[in-house]
Coordinates of C-alpha atoms and ligand atoms in Angstrom, one line a residue:
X156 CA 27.9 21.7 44.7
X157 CA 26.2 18.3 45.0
X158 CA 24.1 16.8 42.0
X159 CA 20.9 17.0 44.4
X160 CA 22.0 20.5 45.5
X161 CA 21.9 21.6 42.0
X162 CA 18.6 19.8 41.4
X163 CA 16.8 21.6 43.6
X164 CA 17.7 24.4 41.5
X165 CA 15.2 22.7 38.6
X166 CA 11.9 24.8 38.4
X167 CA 8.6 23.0 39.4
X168 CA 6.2 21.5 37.4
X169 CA 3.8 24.2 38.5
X170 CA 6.3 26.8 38.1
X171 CA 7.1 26.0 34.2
X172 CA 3.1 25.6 33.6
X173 CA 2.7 29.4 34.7
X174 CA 5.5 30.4 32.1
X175 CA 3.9 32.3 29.4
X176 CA 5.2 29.4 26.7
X177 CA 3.5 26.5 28.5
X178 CA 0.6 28.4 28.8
X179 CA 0.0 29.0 24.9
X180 CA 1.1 25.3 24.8
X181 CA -1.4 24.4 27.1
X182 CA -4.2 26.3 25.1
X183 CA -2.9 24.7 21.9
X184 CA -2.5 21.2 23.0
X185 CA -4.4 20.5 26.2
X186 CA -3.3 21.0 30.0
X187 CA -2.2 17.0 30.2
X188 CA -0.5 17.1 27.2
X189 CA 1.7 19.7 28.7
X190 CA 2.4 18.9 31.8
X191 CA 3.0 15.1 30.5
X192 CA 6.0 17.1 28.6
X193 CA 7.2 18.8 31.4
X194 CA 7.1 16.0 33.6
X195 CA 9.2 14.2 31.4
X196 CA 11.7 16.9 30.5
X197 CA 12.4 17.2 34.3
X198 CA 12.6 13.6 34.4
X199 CA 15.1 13.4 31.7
X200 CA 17.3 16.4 33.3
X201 CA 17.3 14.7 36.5
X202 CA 18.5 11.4 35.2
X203 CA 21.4 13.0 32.8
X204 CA 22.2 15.0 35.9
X205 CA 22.7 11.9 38.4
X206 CA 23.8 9.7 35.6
X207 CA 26.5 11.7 33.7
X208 CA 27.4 14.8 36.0
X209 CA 25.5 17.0 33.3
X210 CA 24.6 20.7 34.1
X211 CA 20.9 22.1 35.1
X212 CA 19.8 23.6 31.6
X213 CA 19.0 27.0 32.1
X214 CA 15.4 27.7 32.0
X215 CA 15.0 28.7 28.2
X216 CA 16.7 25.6 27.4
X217 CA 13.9 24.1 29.3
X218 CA 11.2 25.9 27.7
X219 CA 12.5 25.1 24.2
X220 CA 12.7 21.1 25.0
X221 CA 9.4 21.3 26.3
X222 CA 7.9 22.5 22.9
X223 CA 10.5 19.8 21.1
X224 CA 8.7 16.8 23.3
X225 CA 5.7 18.0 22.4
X226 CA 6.0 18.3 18.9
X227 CA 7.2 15.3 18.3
X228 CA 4.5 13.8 20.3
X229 CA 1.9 15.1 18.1
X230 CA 3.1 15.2 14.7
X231 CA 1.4 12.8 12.6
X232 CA 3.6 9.7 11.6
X233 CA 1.8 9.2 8.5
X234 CA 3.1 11.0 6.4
X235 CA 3.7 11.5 2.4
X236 CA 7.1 10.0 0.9
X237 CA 8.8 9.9 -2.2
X238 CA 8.9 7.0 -3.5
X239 CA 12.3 6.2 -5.7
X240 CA 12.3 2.4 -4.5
X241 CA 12.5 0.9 -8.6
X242 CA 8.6 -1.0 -7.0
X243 CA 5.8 1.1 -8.5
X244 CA 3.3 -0.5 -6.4
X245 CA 5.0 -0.6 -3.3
X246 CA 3.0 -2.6 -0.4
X247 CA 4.9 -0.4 2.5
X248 CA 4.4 2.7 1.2
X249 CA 0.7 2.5 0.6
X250 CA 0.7 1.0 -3.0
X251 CA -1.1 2.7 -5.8
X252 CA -0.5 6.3 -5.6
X253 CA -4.0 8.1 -6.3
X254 CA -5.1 10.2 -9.3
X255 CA -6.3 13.9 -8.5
X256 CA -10.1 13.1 -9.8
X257 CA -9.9 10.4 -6.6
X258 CA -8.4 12.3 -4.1
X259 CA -10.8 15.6 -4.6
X260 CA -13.9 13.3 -4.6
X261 CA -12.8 11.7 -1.0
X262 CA -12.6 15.4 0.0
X263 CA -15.7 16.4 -1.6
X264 CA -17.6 13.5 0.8
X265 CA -15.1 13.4 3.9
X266 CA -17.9 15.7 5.5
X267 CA -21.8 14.6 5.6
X268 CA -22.5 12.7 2.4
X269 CA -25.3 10.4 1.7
X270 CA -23.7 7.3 1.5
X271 CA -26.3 4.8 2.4
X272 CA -29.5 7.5 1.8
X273 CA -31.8 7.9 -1.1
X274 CA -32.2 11.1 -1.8
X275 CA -34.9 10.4 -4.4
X276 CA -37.2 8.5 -1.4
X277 CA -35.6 9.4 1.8
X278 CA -34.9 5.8 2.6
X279 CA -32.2 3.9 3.4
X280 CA -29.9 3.1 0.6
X281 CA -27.2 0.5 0.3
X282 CA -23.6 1.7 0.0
X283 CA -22.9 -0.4 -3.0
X284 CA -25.1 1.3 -5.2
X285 CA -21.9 4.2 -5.5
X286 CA -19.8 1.9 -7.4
X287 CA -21.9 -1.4 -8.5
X288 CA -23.5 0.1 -12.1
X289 CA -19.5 1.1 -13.0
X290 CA -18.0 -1.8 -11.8
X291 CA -21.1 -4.0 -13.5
X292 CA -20.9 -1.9 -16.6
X293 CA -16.5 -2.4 -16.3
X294 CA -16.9 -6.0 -16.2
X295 CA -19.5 -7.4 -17.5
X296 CA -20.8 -9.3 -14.4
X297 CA -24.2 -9.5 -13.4
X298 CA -23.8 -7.7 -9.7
X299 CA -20.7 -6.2 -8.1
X300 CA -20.0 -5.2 -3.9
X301 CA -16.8 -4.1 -2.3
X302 CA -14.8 -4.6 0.9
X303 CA -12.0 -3.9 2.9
X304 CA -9.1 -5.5 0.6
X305 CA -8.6 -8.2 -1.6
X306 CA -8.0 -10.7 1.5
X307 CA -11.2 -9.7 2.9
X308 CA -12.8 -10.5 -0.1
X309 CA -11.6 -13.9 -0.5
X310 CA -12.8 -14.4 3.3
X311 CA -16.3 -13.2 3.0
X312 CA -16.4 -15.2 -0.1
X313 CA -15.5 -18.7 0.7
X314 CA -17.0 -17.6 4.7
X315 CA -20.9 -17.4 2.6
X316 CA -20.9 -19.6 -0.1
X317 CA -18.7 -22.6 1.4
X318 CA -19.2 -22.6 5.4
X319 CA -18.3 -26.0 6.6
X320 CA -17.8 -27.3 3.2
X321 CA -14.9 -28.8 0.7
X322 CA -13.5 -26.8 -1.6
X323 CA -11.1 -28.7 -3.9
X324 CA -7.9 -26.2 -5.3
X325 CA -4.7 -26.6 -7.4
X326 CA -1.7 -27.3 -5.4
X327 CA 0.2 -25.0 -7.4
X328 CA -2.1 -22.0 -6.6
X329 CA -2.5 -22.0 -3.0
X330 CA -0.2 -19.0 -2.9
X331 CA 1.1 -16.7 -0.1
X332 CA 1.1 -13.1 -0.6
X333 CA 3.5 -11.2 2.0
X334 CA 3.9 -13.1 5.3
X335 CA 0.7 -13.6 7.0
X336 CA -1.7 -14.1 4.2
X337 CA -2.2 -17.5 2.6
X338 CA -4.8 -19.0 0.7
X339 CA -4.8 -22.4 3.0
X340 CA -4.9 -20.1 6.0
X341 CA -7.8 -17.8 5.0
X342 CA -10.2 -20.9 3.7
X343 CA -9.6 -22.5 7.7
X344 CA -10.2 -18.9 8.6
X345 CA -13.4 -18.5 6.3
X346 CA -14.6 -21.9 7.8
X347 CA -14.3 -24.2 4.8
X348 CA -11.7 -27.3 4.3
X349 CA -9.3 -27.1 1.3
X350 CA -8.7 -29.9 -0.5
X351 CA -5.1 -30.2 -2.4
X352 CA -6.1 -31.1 -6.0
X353 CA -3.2 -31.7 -8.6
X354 CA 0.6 -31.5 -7.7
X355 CA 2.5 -28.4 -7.5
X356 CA 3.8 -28.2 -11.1
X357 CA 1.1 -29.8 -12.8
X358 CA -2.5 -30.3 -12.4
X359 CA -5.8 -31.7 -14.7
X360 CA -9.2 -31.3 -15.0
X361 CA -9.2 -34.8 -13.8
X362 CA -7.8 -33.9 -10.7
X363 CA -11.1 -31.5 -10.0
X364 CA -13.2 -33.9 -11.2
X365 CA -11.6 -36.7 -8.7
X366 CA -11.8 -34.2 -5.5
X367 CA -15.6 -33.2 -6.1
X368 CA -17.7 -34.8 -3.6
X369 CA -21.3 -34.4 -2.1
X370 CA -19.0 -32.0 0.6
X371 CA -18.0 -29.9 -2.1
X372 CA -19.2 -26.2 -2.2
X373 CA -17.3 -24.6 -4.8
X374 CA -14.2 -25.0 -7.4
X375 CA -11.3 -22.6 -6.5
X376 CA -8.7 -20.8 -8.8
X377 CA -6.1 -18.6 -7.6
X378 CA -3.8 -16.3 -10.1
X379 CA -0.2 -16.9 -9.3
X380 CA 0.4 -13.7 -9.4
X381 CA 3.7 -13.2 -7.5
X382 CA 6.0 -16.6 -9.3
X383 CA 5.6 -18.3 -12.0
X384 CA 5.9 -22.0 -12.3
X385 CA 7.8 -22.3 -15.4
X386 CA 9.0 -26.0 -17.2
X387 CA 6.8 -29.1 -17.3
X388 CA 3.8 -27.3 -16.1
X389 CA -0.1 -27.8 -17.0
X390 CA -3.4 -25.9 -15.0
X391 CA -6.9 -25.9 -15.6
X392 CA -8.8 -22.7 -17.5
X393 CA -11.0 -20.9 -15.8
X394 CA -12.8 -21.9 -18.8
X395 CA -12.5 -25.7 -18.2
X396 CA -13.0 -24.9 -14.0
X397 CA -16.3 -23.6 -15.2
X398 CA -17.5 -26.1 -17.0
X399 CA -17.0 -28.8 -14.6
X400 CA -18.0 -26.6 -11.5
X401 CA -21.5 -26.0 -13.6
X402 CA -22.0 -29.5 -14.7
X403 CA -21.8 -30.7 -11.2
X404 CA -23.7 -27.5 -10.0
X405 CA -21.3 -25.7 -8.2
X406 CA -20.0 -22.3 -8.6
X407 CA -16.5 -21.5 -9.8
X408 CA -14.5 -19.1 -7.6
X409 CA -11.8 -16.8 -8.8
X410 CA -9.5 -15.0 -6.9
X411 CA -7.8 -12.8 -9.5
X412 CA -5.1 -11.2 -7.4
X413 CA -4.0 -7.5 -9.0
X414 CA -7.1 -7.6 -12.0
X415 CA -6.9 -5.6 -14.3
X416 CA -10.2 -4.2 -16.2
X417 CA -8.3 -3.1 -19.6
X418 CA -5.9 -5.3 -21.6
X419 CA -2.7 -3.9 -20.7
X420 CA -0.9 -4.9 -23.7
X421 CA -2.8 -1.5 -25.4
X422 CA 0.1 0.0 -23.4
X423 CA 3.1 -1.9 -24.0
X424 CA 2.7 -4.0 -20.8
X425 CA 2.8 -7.7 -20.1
X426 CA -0.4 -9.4 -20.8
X427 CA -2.3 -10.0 -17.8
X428 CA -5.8 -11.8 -17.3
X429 CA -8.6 -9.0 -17.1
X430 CA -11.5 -9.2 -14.7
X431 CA -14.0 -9.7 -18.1
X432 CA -12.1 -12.7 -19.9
X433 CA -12.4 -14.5 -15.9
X434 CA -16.1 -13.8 -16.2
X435 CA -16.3 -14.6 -19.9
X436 CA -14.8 -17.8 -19.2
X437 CA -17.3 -18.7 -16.7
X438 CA -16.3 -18.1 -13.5
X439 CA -19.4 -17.3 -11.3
X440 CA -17.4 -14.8 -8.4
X441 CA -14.4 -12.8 -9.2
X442 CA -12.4 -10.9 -6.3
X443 CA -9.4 -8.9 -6.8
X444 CA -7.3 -6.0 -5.5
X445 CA -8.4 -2.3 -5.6
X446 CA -4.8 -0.7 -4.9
X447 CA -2.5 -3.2 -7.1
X448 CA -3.1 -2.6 -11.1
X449 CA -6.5 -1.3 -10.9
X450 CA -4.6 2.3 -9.3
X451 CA -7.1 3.0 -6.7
X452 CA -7.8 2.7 -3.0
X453 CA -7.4 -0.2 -0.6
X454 CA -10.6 -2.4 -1.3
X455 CA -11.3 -5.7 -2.2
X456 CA -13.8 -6.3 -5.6
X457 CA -16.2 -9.0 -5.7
X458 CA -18.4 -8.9 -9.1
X459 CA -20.1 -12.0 -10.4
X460 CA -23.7 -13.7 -11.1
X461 CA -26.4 -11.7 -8.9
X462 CA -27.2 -14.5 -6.5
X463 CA -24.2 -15.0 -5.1
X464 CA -23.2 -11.7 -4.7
X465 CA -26.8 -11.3 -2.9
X466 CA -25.5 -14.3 -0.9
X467 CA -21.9 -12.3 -0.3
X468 CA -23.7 -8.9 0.7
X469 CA -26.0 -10.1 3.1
X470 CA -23.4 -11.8 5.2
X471 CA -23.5 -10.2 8.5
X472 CA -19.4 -10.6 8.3
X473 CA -19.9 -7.9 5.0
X474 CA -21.0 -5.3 7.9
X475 CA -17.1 -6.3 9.4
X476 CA -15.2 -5.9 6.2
X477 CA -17.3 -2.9 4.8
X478 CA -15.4 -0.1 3.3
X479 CA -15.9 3.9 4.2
X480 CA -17.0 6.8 2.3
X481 CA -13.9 7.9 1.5
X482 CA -12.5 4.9 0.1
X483 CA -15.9 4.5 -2.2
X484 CA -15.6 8.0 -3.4
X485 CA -12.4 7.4 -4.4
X486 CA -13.1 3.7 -5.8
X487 CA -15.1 5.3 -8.0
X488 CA -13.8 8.0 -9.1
X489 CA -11.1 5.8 -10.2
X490 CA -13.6 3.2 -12.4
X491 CA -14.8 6.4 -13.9
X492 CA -11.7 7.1 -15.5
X493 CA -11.8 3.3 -17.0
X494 CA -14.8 4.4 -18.8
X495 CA -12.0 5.9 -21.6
X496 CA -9.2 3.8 -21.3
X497 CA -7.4 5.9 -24.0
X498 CA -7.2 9.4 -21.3
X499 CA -5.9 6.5 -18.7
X500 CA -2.4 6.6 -19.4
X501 CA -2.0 10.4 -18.4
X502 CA -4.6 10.4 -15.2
X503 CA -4.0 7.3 -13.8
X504 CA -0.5 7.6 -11.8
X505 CA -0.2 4.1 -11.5
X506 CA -0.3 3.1 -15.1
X507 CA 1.2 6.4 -16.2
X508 CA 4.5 5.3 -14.3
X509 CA 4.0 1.8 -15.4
X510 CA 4.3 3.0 -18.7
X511 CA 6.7 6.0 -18.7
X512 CA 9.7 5.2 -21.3
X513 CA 13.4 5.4 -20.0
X514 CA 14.0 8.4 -22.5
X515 CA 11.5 10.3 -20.6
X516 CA 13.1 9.2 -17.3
X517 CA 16.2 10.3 -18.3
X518 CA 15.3 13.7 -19.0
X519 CA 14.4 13.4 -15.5
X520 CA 17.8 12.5 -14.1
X521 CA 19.3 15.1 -16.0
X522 CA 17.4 17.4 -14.5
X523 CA 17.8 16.1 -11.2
X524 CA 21.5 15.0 -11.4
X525 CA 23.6 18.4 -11.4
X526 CA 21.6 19.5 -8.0
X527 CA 22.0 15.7 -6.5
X528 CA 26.2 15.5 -7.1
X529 CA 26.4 19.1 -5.5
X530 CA 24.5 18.3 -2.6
X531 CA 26.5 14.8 -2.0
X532 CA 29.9 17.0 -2.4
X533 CA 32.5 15.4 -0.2
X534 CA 30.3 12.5 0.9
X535 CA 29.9 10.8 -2.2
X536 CA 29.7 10.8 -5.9
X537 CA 26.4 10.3 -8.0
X538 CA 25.7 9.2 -11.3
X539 CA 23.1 8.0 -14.0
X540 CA 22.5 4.8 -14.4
X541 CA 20.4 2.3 -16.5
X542 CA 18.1 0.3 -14.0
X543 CA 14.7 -2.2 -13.8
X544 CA 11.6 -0.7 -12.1
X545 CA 8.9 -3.8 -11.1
X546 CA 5.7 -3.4 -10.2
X547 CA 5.3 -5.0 -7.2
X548 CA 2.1 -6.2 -4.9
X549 CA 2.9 -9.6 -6.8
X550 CA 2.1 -8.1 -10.0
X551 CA 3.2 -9.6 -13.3
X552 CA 5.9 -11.4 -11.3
X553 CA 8.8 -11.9 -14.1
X554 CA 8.3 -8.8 -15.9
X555 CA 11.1 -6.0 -14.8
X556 CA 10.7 -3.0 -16.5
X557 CA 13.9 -0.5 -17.9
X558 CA 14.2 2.5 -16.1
X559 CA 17.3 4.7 -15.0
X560 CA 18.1 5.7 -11.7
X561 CA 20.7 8.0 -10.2
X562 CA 22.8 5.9 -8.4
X563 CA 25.3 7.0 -5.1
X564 CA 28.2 5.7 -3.4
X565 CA 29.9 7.1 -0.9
X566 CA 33.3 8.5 -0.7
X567 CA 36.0 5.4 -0.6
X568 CA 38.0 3.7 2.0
X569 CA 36.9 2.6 5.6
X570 CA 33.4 2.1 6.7
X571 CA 31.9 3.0 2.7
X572 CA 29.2 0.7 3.9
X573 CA 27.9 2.2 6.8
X574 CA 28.4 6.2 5.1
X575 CA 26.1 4.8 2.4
X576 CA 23.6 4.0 5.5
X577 CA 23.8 7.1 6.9
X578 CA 23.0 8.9 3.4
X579 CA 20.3 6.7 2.9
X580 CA 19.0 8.0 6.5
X581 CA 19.7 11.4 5.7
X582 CA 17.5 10.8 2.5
X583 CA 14.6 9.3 4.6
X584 CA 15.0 12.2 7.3
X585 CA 14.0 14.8 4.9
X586 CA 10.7 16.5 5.2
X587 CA 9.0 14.5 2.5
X588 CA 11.5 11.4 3.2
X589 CA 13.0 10.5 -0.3
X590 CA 12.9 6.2 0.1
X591 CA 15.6 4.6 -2.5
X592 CA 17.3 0.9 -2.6
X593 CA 20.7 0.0 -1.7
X594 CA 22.1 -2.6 -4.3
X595 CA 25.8 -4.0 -4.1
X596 CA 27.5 -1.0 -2.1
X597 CA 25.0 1.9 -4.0
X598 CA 22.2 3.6 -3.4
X599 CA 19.8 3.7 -6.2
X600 CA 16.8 6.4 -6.9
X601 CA 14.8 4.8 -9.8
X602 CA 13.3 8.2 -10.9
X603 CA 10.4 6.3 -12.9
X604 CA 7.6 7.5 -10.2
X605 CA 9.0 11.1 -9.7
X606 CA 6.5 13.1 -11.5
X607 CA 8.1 16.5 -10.4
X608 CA 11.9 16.8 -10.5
X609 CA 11.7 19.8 -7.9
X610 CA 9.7 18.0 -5.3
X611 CA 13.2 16.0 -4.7
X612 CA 15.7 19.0 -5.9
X613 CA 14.3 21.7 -3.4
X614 CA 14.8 19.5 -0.3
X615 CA 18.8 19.1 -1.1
X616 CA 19.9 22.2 0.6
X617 CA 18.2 20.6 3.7
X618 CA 19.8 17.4 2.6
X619 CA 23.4 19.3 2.2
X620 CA 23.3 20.7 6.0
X621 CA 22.4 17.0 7.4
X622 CA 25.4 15.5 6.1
X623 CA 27.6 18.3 7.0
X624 CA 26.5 19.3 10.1
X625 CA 29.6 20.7 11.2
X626 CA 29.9 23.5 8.7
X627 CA 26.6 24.7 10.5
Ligands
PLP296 C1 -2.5 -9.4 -3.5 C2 -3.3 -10.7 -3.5 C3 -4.2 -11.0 -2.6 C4 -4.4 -10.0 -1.4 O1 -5.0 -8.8 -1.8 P1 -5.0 -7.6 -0.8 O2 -5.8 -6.6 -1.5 O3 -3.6 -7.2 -0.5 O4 -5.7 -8.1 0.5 C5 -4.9 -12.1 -2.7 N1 -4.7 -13.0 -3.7 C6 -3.8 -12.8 -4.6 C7 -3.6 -13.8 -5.7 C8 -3.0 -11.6 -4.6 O5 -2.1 -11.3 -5.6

């Protein structure tokens, strides 16, 4: 028989749409849905056929790839992971992981809430008002508002208070944070002209003083927060900023980075600036992260003195960068667990990995490890193995944390190198995709951020039959 002899044989379009299957598929996911399925399952039969001589599926067959197209076409690609990277706050896999108290209180108001109504009036209420008194009261600032990240921030910032104006910042701070966001790119964005102060390893007061001009708008600091410059170095406080911003009548502008509202040495961490010592010092506007240190959603915090925060709010950009309910509910649900910093440790996941000694992690891998070497029988060998979590998002840069991983390598001889790949894949195919590192011809799982040794064990049967699909 002839390829096109056999083709005719294919059922029509019309013909598979009155099949029982397509039917319930079509009253479970929309007539165009499923006949945009078929279509291209016929498609697809047809081309293999011409192309490579295959044989006309029998109808079942067809049925059952029908449903697979589909499925795959609507399943959500968003989905959770398991994160065993060694970065706690991991920018590609969402960053801060949230607490319970956040994620039930973005539930609570993912329906009709009354985010910008008074209930006491009736009127029209501002969105800030869900978060400004905790952030205030967190702080210290005078006023407080919230957008979409930290970038955003930053824009809306420097777009209201220095709009066709200078402002004069260290060369050794105008950082770059992942590809595509740089401070010297986001001030031309905002509208405003940077002007290098200083060099890149050291710069004075004098060096401020020298770049202020009747064009000036505002003095600028940015927290390194991803290198450090280390050697013959010298910057300017945010106290000294201030002082000279205010004696020439300008504000100073901080851009914190992560922020941190509590002094993380209380938990064994590297010091890092807090939000409250930047405003103690002087500075007038504040902005940092809401998913790096702090452990919540994706925002962007602005808290500061009351004017220019009134300035920052009534920006009709604000209205462009605003966040949602959800992300506020959470927001502040997570500054309400700052309010006793000593319960932080255990609710905040975030800070409760940061801090998680490597005794406790190794209970962990010796829990996990027995399962892990039996499911890796024959493909490779795993072990446990003293490692250094970071924290990532650019956070305390230098600072690499011990931790210990289980680490795998595949079985010697030809190709080890590509086998590892493929385990790593077979890792990331799972249902809740298990994401490690390769390092030097292994494949490390830095168990610091698993909180539940099952969540990884009871997937390794499924792991077991992908790489030994031949026994099946
Ligand atoms: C991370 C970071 C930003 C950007 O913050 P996002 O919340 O990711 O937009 C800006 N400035 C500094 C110094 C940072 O570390």
């Amino acid at each position: 028989m002839t390829n096109d002899s056999r083709l005719a044989k294919l059922p029509s379009v019309d013909k598979l749409l009155s099949e029982e299957n397509c039917r319930k598929l079509a009253d479970e996911y929309g007539h165009q849905i499923t006949t945009n399925a078929i279509r291209s399952v016929l498609d697809d039969i047809r081309r293999t056929c011409r192309d490579n001589g295959a044989s006309i599926p029998t109808k079942e067959e067809i049925l059952e790839r029908i449903q697979v197209v589909i499925a795959a076409s609507t399943n959500a690609s968003l989905k959770p992971v398991i994160n065993l990277t060694g970065t706690v706050l991991h920018t590609n896999l969402g960053r801060a992981s949230l607490p319970a108290e956040a994620i039930d209180a973005m539930v609570q108001v993912a329906g009709t809430s009354n985010l910008e109504y008074e209930l006491e009036s009736a009127e029209r209420g501002d969105r800030d008002r869900h978060i400004e008194s905790l952030l205030t009261a967190l702080t210290g600032a005078e006023a407080a508002t919230v957008v979409n990240n930290n970038a955003a921030a930053i824009l809306l910032t420097l777009n209201t208070l220095a709009l066709n104006r200078e402002v004069p910042a260290s060369r050794g701070e105008l950082v770059e944070i992942g590809g595509s966001f740089r401070i010297p790119d986001i001030m031309e964005r905002a509208g405003c002209k940077l002007v290098e102060t200083g060099t890149t390893n050291r710069t004075h007061l004098r060096d401020y003083e020298r770049a202020i001009t009747e064009r000036t708008a505002l003095l600028m600091k940015v927290h390194t927060s991803n290198y450090a410059i280390e050697g013959f170095t010298q910057s300017v406080s945010e106290f000294d900023a201030a002082e000279l911003a205010h004696k020439n009548g300008l504000p100073l502008v901080s851009d914190l980075g992560s922020g941190t509202l509590v002094d993380l040495t209380r938990f064994g961490l590297p010091r890092e600036p807090t939000v409250t010592s930047i405003i103690e010092a002087g500075a007038d506007v504040v902005t940092f992260s809401g998913d790096k240190l702090l452990g919540g959603p994706q925002a962007g915090l602005i808290v500061g003195k009351k004017q220019y925060i009134d300035a920052i709010k009534s920006n009709p950009m604000k209205r462009a960068l605003r966040v949602d309910k959800t992300t506020l509910a959470a927001l502040a649900a997570v500054l309400a667990l700052y309010r006793n910093p000593d319960t932080l440790a255990e609710r905040l996941p975030t800070l409760k990995w940061l801090t998680r000694s490597s005794d406790e992690i190794m209970r962990t891998a010796e829990k996990v490890l027995p399962a892990m070497a039996s499911a890796l029988d024959g493909v490779g060998s795993a072990r446990i193995e003293n490692t250094n979590s970071q924290i990532g998002s650019g956070s305390l840069p230098v600072d690499l944390l011990p931790s210990v991983a289980i680490s795998v390598t595949p079985e010697p001889g030809d190709g080890a190198d590509s086998r590892l790949r493929r385990i790593a894949a077979a890792f990331r195919e799972l249902d809740k995709p298990v994401i490690g590192r390769i390092h030097d011809g292994t494949l490390i799982f830095d168990l610091r951020t698993l909180d539940n040794p099952s969540l990884l064990t009871d997937q390794l049967a499924q792991l077991k039959t992908r790489l030994h699909p031949s026994d099946h």
